[in-house]
Amino acid sequence: MAFCEGWKYMYIQKDEEELFQTWISERPHRNPFVKDGCHSPETYLQSKHRVLFLLKEPNWGYSQEEQAQYSAEASEVHDQREGYDDWWFTVGKWCVSISNPKLSWREVENKVKSDGTNKSIAPFPMVQLKKSPGGGFSDASSLSKVAREDKNFLLRQFAIYQPNFIVSCGLWSIFTDVLFSGNNEIYVAPNGIEYFISSDKEVNLNNVCILNFCHPSMRCSNALNGAVSFALRDAVNFISEQKIQL
């Protein structure tokens, strides 16, 4: 790896840690606090499209009552970047589809199984909107409140990675109404996926493409998994080929 890329690799890790320390200090009720982001800065920097995923919250099976209870207890910190369990298998297939656009769906599935989820996800930062864990159901009003409270932190985290794309995993209204509110013109890729281009000069986030996509926990027939995954792949490739200012 070239010296310049090595410097950027260390820069990502350093900036993540500095941001999380401030976040933990200023939001003590986000407890346990789950660090997230870039599993492998080196492979992310080498990736073609530089795609980041924003999800809702770590799914630890907590009820609303348990979330309230734990938020008041002694501070704990966990690190999602250390590894991804079987829950992330669907996301791993999305990632492999983007990284290897010529693979068939059967080949995508086999590659994720052989490489493992960690390696499949490594070139893609995984960011949770809410840094404290929840359960299988996310309350929309609660997530919107967190987004408004932590907007600056989230945008600063995005800016660390300087992504070309951010995939909104079931959080479209939060992107359009909170994180990048304004008169963003909505475009539609040929396969129907919506997207817009936006910036936030305050945090040095420039011309990032936000894609409207589903959450990996979305319930659908297994027969449609390939179609869903390839829809994201095709939208990323289409926008890149159009040479829209990213």
PDB file of C-alpha atoms in Angstrom:
ATOM      1  CA  MET A   1       0.000   0.000   0.000  1.00  0.00           C
ATOM      2  CA  ALA A   2       1.340   3.410  -0.944  1.00  0.00           C
ATOM      3  CA  PHE A   3       2.417   5.813   1.801  1.00  0.00           C
ATOM      4  CA  CYS A   4      -0.427   8.197   1.006  1.00  0.00           C
ATOM      5  CA  GLU A   5      -3.058   5.445   1.361  1.00  0.00           C
ATOM      6  CA  GLY A   6      -1.404   4.253   4.572  1.00  0.00           C
ATOM      7  CA  TRP A   7      -1.694   7.759   5.984  1.00  0.00           C
ATOM      8  CA  LYS A   8      -5.400   7.900   5.065  1.00  0.00           C
ATOM      9  CA  TYR A   9      -5.925   4.495   6.706  1.00  0.00           C
ATOM     10  CA  MET A  10      -4.549   5.759  10.017  1.00  0.00           C
ATOM     11  CA  TYR A  11      -6.475   9.010   9.618  1.00  0.00           C
ATOM     12  CA  ILE A  12      -9.788   7.131   9.455  1.00  0.00           C
ATOM     13  CA  GLN A  13      -9.091   5.130  12.607  1.00  0.00           C
ATOM     14  CA  LYS A  14      -7.841   8.161  14.544  1.00  0.00           C
ATOM     15  CA  ASP A  15     -10.806  10.343  13.569  1.00  0.00           C
ATOM     16  CA  GLU A  16     -13.310   7.608  14.398  1.00  0.00           C
ATOM     17  CA  GLU A  17     -11.923   7.223  17.903  1.00  0.00           C
ATOM     18  CA  GLU A  18     -11.763  10.951  18.575  1.00  0.00           C
ATOM     19  CA  LEU A  19     -15.352  11.410  17.401  1.00  0.00           C
ATOM     20  CA  PHE A  20     -16.640   8.504  19.491  1.00  0.00           C
ATOM     21  CA  GLN A  21     -14.992   9.819  22.642  1.00  0.00           C
ATOM     22  CA  THR A  22     -16.754  13.160  22.201  1.00  0.00           C
ATOM     23  CA  TRP A  23     -20.036  11.435  21.317  1.00  0.00           C
ATOM     24  CA  ILE A  24     -19.897   9.233  24.428  1.00  0.00           C
ATOM     25  CA  SER A  25     -19.075  12.225  26.619  1.00  0.00           C
ATOM     26  CA  GLU A  26     -21.887  14.408  25.283  1.00  0.00           C
ATOM     27  CA  ARG A  27     -24.520  11.657  24.969  1.00  0.00           C
ATOM     28  CA  PRO A  28     -24.086   9.510  28.121  1.00  0.00           C
ATOM     29  CA  HIS A  29     -27.631   8.119  27.742  1.00  0.00           C
ATOM     30  CA  ARG A  30     -26.581   6.347  24.520  1.00  0.00           C
ATOM     31  CA  ASN A  31     -25.670   3.370  26.659  1.00  0.00           C
ATOM     32  CA  PRO A  32     -24.302   0.827  26.000  1.00  0.00           C
ATOM     33  CA  PHE A  33     -22.549   2.851  23.283  1.00  0.00           C
ATOM     34  CA  VAL A  34     -21.770   0.791  20.192  1.00  0.00           C
ATOM     35  CA  LYS A  35     -18.863   2.021  18.092  1.00  0.00           C
ATOM     36  CA  ASP A  36     -19.286   1.334  14.384  1.00  0.00           C
ATOM     37  CA  GLY A  37     -17.939   2.412  11.025  1.00  0.00           C
ATOM     38  CA  CYS A  38     -15.109   1.029   8.948  1.00  0.00           C
ATOM     39  CA  HIS A  39     -14.144  -2.601   9.602  1.00  0.00           C
ATOM     40  CA  SER A  40     -11.162  -2.322   7.250  1.00  0.00           C
ATOM     41  CA  PRO A  41     -10.094   1.207   6.239  1.00  0.00           C
ATOM     42  CA  GLU A  42      -7.456  -0.257   3.929  1.00  0.00           C
ATOM     43  CA  THR A  43      -9.914  -2.200   1.760  1.00  0.00           C
ATOM     44  CA  TYR A  44     -12.422   0.667   1.895  1.00  0.00           C
ATOM     45  CA  LEU A  45      -9.860   3.084   0.472  1.00  0.00           C
ATOM     46  CA  GLN A  46      -9.114   0.601  -2.317  1.00  0.00           C
ATOM     47  CA  SER A  47     -12.790   0.093  -3.214  1.00  0.00           C
ATOM     48  CA  LYS A  48     -14.118   1.472  -6.489  1.00  0.00           C
ATOM     49  CA  HIS A  49     -17.326   3.162  -5.351  1.00  0.00           C
ATOM     50  CA  ARG A  50     -16.759   3.991  -1.648  1.00  0.00           C
ATOM     51  CA  VAL A  51     -20.216   3.050  -0.404  1.00  0.00           C
ATOM     52  CA  LEU A  52     -21.378   3.587   3.196  1.00  0.00           C
ATOM     53  CA  PHE A  53     -24.488   2.012   4.734  1.00  0.00           C
ATOM     54  CA  LEU A  54     -26.621   3.762   7.362  1.00  0.00           C
ATOM     55  CA  LEU A  55     -28.790   1.382   9.389  1.00  0.00           C
ATOM     56  CA  LYS A  56     -31.182   2.033  12.280  1.00  0.00           C
ATOM     57  CA  GLU A  57     -29.683   0.617  15.493  1.00  0.00           C
ATOM     58  CA  PRO A  58     -27.770  -2.443  16.751  1.00  0.00           C
ATOM     59  CA  ASN A  59     -30.283  -5.272  17.149  1.00  0.00           C
ATOM     60  CA  TRP A  60     -29.664  -6.827  20.561  1.00  0.00           C
ATOM     61  CA  GLY A  61     -33.252  -7.854  21.153  1.00  0.00           C
ATOM     62  CA  TYR A  62     -33.858  -5.085  23.710  1.00  0.00           C
ATOM     63  CA  SER A  63     -37.410  -3.958  24.465  1.00  0.00           C
ATOM     64  CA  GLN A  64     -38.187  -0.252  24.942  1.00  0.00           C
ATOM     65  CA  GLU A  65     -38.207  -0.833  28.716  1.00  0.00           C
ATOM     66  CA  GLU A  66     -34.803  -2.541  28.631  1.00  0.00           C
ATOM     67  CA  GLN A  67     -33.352   0.266  26.525  1.00  0.00           C
ATOM     68  CA  ALA A  68     -34.496   2.805  29.108  1.00  0.00           C
ATOM     69  CA  GLN A  69     -33.103   0.677  31.946  1.00  0.00           C
ATOM     70  CA  TYR A  70     -29.668   0.177  30.405  1.00  0.00           C
ATOM     71  CA  SER A  71     -29.317   3.826  29.414  1.00  0.00           C
ATOM     72  CA  ALA A  72     -29.340   4.745  33.117  1.00  0.00           C
ATOM     73  CA  GLU A  73     -26.753   2.144  34.179  1.00  0.00           C
ATOM     74  CA  ALA A  74     -22.963   2.387  34.291  1.00  0.00           C
ATOM     75  CA  SER A  75     -21.445   3.276  30.938  1.00  0.00           C
ATOM     76  CA  GLU A  76     -20.437   0.447  28.617  1.00  0.00           C
ATOM     77  CA  VAL A  77     -18.765   0.597  25.221  1.00  0.00           C
ATOM     78  CA  HIS A  78     -18.867  -2.118  22.556  1.00  0.00           C
ATOM     79  CA  ASP A  79     -17.307  -2.194  19.102  1.00  0.00           C
ATOM     80  CA  GLN A  80     -19.332  -3.430  16.141  1.00  0.00           C
ATOM     81  CA  ARG A  81     -16.249  -3.141  13.915  1.00  0.00           C
ATOM     82  CA  GLU A  82     -14.616  -6.115  15.619  1.00  0.00           C
ATOM     83  CA  GLY A  83     -16.798  -8.536  13.696  1.00  0.00           C
ATOM     84  CA  TYR A  84     -20.173  -9.232  12.107  1.00  0.00           C
ATOM     85  CA  ASP A  85     -22.355 -12.159  13.133  1.00  0.00           C
ATOM     86  CA  ASP A  86     -24.871 -14.107  11.043  1.00  0.00           C
ATOM     87  CA  TRP A  87     -27.419 -11.252  11.196  1.00  0.00           C
ATOM     88  CA  TRP A  88     -25.190  -9.414   8.687  1.00  0.00           C
ATOM     89  CA  PHE A  89     -25.261 -12.185   6.078  1.00  0.00           C
ATOM     90  CA  THR A  90     -27.815 -10.356   3.896  1.00  0.00           C
ATOM     91  CA  VAL A  91     -25.751  -7.156   4.017  1.00  0.00           C
ATOM     92  CA  GLY A  92     -22.684  -9.187   3.077  1.00  0.00           C
ATOM     93  CA  LYS A  93     -24.443 -10.314  -0.104  1.00  0.00           C
ATOM     94  CA  TRP A  94     -25.346  -6.710  -0.955  1.00  0.00           C
ATOM     95  CA  CYS A  95     -21.693  -5.769  -0.524  1.00  0.00           C
ATOM     96  CA  VAL A  96     -20.349  -8.626  -2.625  1.00  0.00           C
ATOM     97  CA  SER A  97     -22.852  -7.771  -5.386  1.00  0.00           C
ATOM     98  CA  ILE A  98     -21.480  -4.216  -5.516  1.00  0.00           C
ATOM     99  CA  SER A  99     -17.825  -5.280  -5.297  1.00  0.00           C
ATOM    100  CA  ASN A 100     -18.235  -8.026  -7.926  1.00  0.00           C
ATOM    101  CA  PRO A 101     -20.899  -6.812 -10.385  1.00  0.00           C
ATOM    102  CA  LYS A 102     -20.338  -9.634 -12.886  1.00  0.00           C
ATOM    103  CA  LEU A 103     -21.132 -12.448 -10.456  1.00  0.00           C
ATOM    104  CA  SER A 104     -24.414 -14.360 -10.719  1.00  0.00           C
ATOM    105  CA  TRP A 105     -26.614 -14.558  -7.634  1.00  0.00           C
ATOM    106  CA  ARG A 106     -25.534 -18.137  -6.938  1.00  0.00           C
ATOM    107  CA  GLU A 107     -21.901 -17.028  -7.175  1.00  0.00           C
ATOM    108  CA  VAL A 108     -22.577 -14.112  -4.810  1.00  0.00           C
ATOM    109  CA  GLU A 109     -24.083 -16.432  -2.214  1.00  0.00           C
ATOM    110  CA  ASN A 110     -21.233 -18.911  -2.513  1.00  0.00           C
ATOM    111  CA  LYS A 111     -18.607 -16.171  -2.220  1.00  0.00           C
ATOM    112  CA  VAL A 112     -20.121 -14.779   0.995  1.00  0.00           C
ATOM    113  CA  LYS A 113     -20.262 -18.304   2.431  1.00  0.00           C
ATOM    114  CA  SER A 114     -16.642 -19.046   1.511  1.00  0.00           C
ATOM    115  CA  ASP A 115     -15.145 -15.635   2.364  1.00  0.00           C
ATOM    116  CA  GLY A 116     -17.232 -15.018   5.468  1.00  0.00           C
ATOM    117  CA  THR A 117     -19.275 -11.979   6.423  1.00  0.00           C
ATOM    118  CA  ASN A 118     -16.366  -9.959   7.805  1.00  0.00           C
ATOM    119  CA  LYS A 119     -14.369 -10.099   4.586  1.00  0.00           C
ATOM    120  CA  SER A 120     -17.465  -9.441   2.460  1.00  0.00           C
ATOM    121  CA  ILE A 121     -18.374  -6.320   4.444  1.00  0.00           C
ATOM    122  CA  ALA A 122     -14.797  -5.071   4.994  1.00  0.00           C
ATOM    123  CA  PRO A 123     -14.752  -2.481   2.140  1.00  0.00           C
ATOM    124  CA  PHE A 124     -18.015  -0.879   3.353  1.00  0.00           C
ATOM    125  CA  PRO A 125     -18.451   1.289   6.479  1.00  0.00           C
ATOM    126  CA  MET A 126     -21.510   0.195   8.477  1.00  0.00           C
ATOM    127  CA  VAL A 127     -22.952   3.061  10.517  1.00  0.00           C
ATOM    128  CA  GLN A 128     -25.880   2.870  12.931  1.00  0.00           C
ATOM    129  CA  LEU A 129     -28.100   5.934  13.309  1.00  0.00           C
ATOM    130  CA  LYS A 130     -28.677   5.146  16.981  1.00  0.00           C
ATOM    131  CA  LYS A 131     -25.493   4.144  18.788  1.00  0.00           C
ATOM    132  CA  SER A 132     -27.234   2.295  21.618  1.00  0.00           C
ATOM    133  CA  PRO A 133     -28.849  -1.101  20.987  1.00  0.00           C
ATOM    134  CA  GLY A 134     -32.504  -1.838  20.418  1.00  0.00           C
ATOM    135  CA  GLY A 135     -34.630  -4.783  19.398  1.00  0.00           C
ATOM    136  CA  GLY A 136     -36.265  -6.247  16.336  1.00  0.00           C
ATOM    137  CA  PHE A 137     -38.653  -3.312  16.029  1.00  0.00           C
ATOM    138  CA  SER A 138     -37.466   0.297  15.691  1.00  0.00           C
ATOM    139  CA  ASP A 139     -39.775   3.118  16.720  1.00  0.00           C
ATOM    140  CA  ALA A 140     -39.798   5.720  13.930  1.00  0.00           C
ATOM    141  CA  SER A 141     -40.415   8.699  16.219  1.00  0.00           C
ATOM    142  CA  SER A 142     -37.593   7.617  18.522  1.00  0.00           C
ATOM    143  CA  LEU A 143     -35.180   7.285  15.602  1.00  0.00           C
ATOM    144  CA  SER A 144     -36.187  10.696  14.266  1.00  0.00           C
ATOM    145  CA  LYS A 145     -35.534  12.234  17.700  1.00  0.00           C
ATOM    146  CA  VAL A 146     -32.091  10.626  17.848  1.00  0.00           C
ATOM    147  CA  ALA A 147     -31.319  11.828  14.331  1.00  0.00           C
ATOM    148  CA  ARG A 148     -32.134  15.413  15.249  1.00  0.00           C
ATOM    149  CA  GLU A 149     -30.108  15.249  18.464  1.00  0.00           C
ATOM    150  CA  ASP A 150     -27.091  13.528  16.890  1.00  0.00           C
ATOM    151  CA  LYS A 151     -27.221  15.060  13.405  1.00  0.00           C
ATOM    152  CA  ASN A 152     -23.869  16.813  13.674  1.00  0.00           C
ATOM    153  CA  PHE A 153     -22.155  13.716  15.054  1.00  0.00           C
ATOM    154  CA  LEU A 154     -23.568  11.548  12.256  1.00  0.00           C
ATOM    155  CA  LEU A 155     -22.546  13.980   9.527  1.00  0.00           C
ATOM    156  CA  ARG A 156     -19.068  14.233  11.026  1.00  0.00           C
ATOM    157  CA  GLN A 157     -18.815  10.446  10.991  1.00  0.00           C
ATOM    158  CA  PHE A 158     -19.894  10.322   7.336  1.00  0.00           C
ATOM    159  CA  ALA A 159     -17.273  12.946   6.505  1.00  0.00           C
ATOM    160  CA  ILE A 160     -14.485  10.827   7.988  1.00  0.00           C
ATOM    161  CA  TYR A 161     -14.961   8.325   5.150  1.00  0.00           C
ATOM    162  CA  GLN A 162     -15.625  10.817   2.329  1.00  0.00           C
ATOM    163  CA  PRO A 163     -18.032   8.370   0.662  1.00  0.00           C
ATOM    164  CA  ASN A 164     -19.372   8.658  -2.864  1.00  0.00           C
ATOM    165  CA  PHE A 165     -22.568   6.837  -1.864  1.00  0.00           C
ATOM    166  CA  ILE A 166     -24.592   6.464   1.332  1.00  0.00           C
ATOM    167  CA  VAL A 167     -27.209   3.712   1.303  1.00  0.00           C
ATOM    168  CA  SER A 168     -30.245   4.643   3.397  1.00  0.00           C
ATOM    169  CA  CYS A 169     -31.480   1.371   4.895  1.00  0.00           C
ATOM    170  CA  GLY A 170     -35.114   2.179   5.672  1.00  0.00           C
ATOM    171  CA  LEU A 171     -34.316   5.748   6.785  1.00  0.00           C
ATOM    172  CA  TRP A 172     -35.280   7.803   3.728  1.00  0.00           C
ATOM    173  CA  SER A 173     -37.432  10.395   5.516  1.00  0.00           C
ATOM    174  CA  ILE A 174     -34.672  10.966   8.066  1.00  0.00           C
ATOM    175  CA  PHE A 175     -32.248  11.716   5.252  1.00  0.00           C
ATOM    176  CA  THR A 176     -34.616  14.045   3.401  1.00  0.00           C
ATOM    177  CA  ASP A 177     -36.162  15.771   6.434  1.00  0.00           C
ATOM    178  CA  VAL A 178     -33.358  15.792   9.019  1.00  0.00           C
ATOM    179  CA  LEU A 179     -29.826  14.926   7.910  1.00  0.00           C
ATOM    180  CA  PHE A 180     -29.958  16.643   4.509  1.00  0.00           C
ATOM    181  CA  SER A 181     -33.111  18.716   4.744  1.00  0.00           C
ATOM    182  CA  GLY A 182     -33.646  21.249   1.990  1.00  0.00           C
ATOM    183  CA  ASN A 183     -34.674  21.347  -1.621  1.00  0.00           C
ATOM    184  CA  ASN A 184     -32.821  18.241  -2.748  1.00  0.00           C
ATOM    185  CA  GLU A 185     -33.910  17.191  -6.220  1.00  0.00           C
ATOM    186  CA  ILE A 186     -34.917  13.532  -6.192  1.00  0.00           C
ATOM    187  CA  TYR A 187     -33.763  11.440  -9.146  1.00  0.00           C
ATOM    188  CA  VAL A 188     -34.864   7.921 -10.061  1.00  0.00           C
ATOM    189  CA  ALA A 189     -32.555   5.244 -11.452  1.00  0.00           C
ATOM    190  CA  PRO A 190     -33.915   3.106 -14.327  1.00  0.00           C
ATOM    191  CA  ASN A 191     -34.734   0.303 -11.881  1.00  0.00           C
ATOM    192  CA  GLY A 192     -36.817   2.651  -9.692  1.00  0.00           C
ATOM    193  CA  ILE A 193     -34.389   3.394  -6.856  1.00  0.00           C
ATOM    194  CA  GLU A 194     -34.589   7.022  -5.722  1.00  0.00           C
ATOM    195  CA  TYR A 195     -31.520   9.082  -4.931  1.00  0.00           C
ATOM    196  CA  PHE A 196     -30.315  12.642  -4.485  1.00  0.00           C
ATOM    197  CA  ILE A 197     -26.976  14.428  -4.344  1.00  0.00           C
ATOM    198  CA  SER A 198     -26.180  16.602  -1.341  1.00  0.00           C
ATOM    199  CA  SER A 199     -23.369  18.240   0.626  1.00  0.00           C
ATOM    200  CA  ASP A 200     -22.709  19.672   4.054  1.00  0.00           C
ATOM    201  CA  LYS A 201     -19.913  22.209   3.854  1.00  0.00           C
ATOM    202  CA  GLU A 202     -19.702  22.600   7.639  1.00  0.00           C
ATOM    203  CA  VAL A 203     -18.339  19.071   8.046  1.00  0.00           C
ATOM    204  CA  ASN A 204     -16.588  18.920   4.645  1.00  0.00           C
ATOM    205  CA  LEU A 205     -18.995  16.398   3.124  1.00  0.00           C
ATOM    206  CA  ASN A 206     -19.274  17.078  -0.594  1.00  0.00           C
ATOM    207  CA  ASN A 207     -21.519  15.777  -3.380  1.00  0.00           C
ATOM    208  CA  VAL A 208     -22.475  12.496  -1.771  1.00  0.00           C
ATOM    209  CA  CYS A 209     -25.195  10.394  -3.408  1.00  0.00           C
ATOM    210  CA  ILE A 210     -27.911   9.205  -0.997  1.00  0.00           C
ATOM    211  CA  LEU A 211     -29.749   6.062  -2.156  1.00  0.00           C
ATOM    212  CA  ASN A 212     -33.208   5.060  -0.923  1.00  0.00           C
ATOM    213  CA  PHE A 213     -33.004   1.365  -0.064  1.00  0.00           C
ATOM    214  CA  CYS A 214     -34.545  -1.173   2.295  1.00  0.00           C
ATOM    215  CA  HIS A 215     -33.374  -2.384   5.695  1.00  0.00           C
ATOM    216  CA  PRO A 216     -31.767  -5.863   5.736  1.00  0.00           C
ATOM    217  CA  SER A 217     -34.459  -7.047   8.175  1.00  0.00           C
ATOM    218  CA  MET A 218     -37.171  -6.397   5.589  1.00  0.00           C
ATOM    219  CA  ARG A 219     -39.309  -9.501   5.211  1.00  0.00           C
ATOM    220  CA  CYS A 220     -39.560 -10.818   1.668  1.00  0.00           C
ATOM    221  CA  SER A 221     -39.458 -14.140  -0.115  1.00  0.00           C
ATOM    222  CA  ASN A 222     -35.997 -15.691  -0.433  1.00  0.00           C
ATOM    223  CA  ALA A 223     -36.708 -15.856  -4.165  1.00  0.00           C
ATOM    224  CA  LEU A 224     -36.465 -12.040  -4.256  1.00  0.00           C
ATOM    225  CA  ASN A 225     -33.151 -11.670  -2.394  1.00  0.00           C
ATOM    226  CA  GLY A 226     -31.112 -11.635  -5.575  1.00  0.00           C
ATOM    227  CA  ALA A 227     -33.388  -9.094  -7.244  1.00  0.00           C
ATOM    228  CA  VAL A 228     -33.150  -6.770  -4.229  1.00  0.00           C
ATOM    229  CA  SER A 229     -29.369  -7.067  -4.045  1.00  0.00           C
ATOM    230  CA  PHE A 230     -28.873  -6.533  -7.774  1.00  0.00           C
ATOM    231  CA  ALA A 231     -31.178  -3.500  -7.708  1.00  0.00           C
ATOM    232  CA  LEU A 232     -28.719  -1.764  -5.369  1.00  0.00           C
ATOM    233  CA  ARG A 233     -25.740  -2.908  -7.438  1.00  0.00           C
ATOM    234  CA  ASP A 234     -27.300  -1.651 -10.662  1.00  0.00           C
ATOM    235  CA  ALA A 235     -28.258   1.719  -9.175  1.00  0.00           C
ATOM    236  CA  VAL A 236     -24.697   2.311  -7.936  1.00  0.00           C
ATOM    237  CA  ASN A 237     -23.261   1.358 -11.314  1.00  0.00           C
ATOM    238  CA  PHE A 238     -25.786   3.457 -13.236  1.00  0.00           C
ATOM    239  CA  ILE A 239     -25.086   6.602 -11.204  1.00  0.00           C
ATOM    240  CA  SER A 240     -21.340   6.089 -11.489  1.00  0.00           C
ATOM    241  CA  GLU A 241     -21.548   5.615 -15.240  1.00  0.00           C
ATOM    242  CA  GLN A 242     -23.642   8.754 -15.616  1.00  0.00           C
ATOM    243  CA  LYS A 243     -20.697  10.655 -14.133  1.00  0.00           C
ATOM    244  CA  ILE A 244     -22.943  12.720 -11.916  1.00  0.00           C
ATOM    245  CA  GLN A 245     -20.793  15.026  -9.801  1.00  0.00           C
ATOM    246  CA  LEU A 246     -19.778  12.829  -6.890  1.00  0.00           C
TER     247      LEU A 246
END
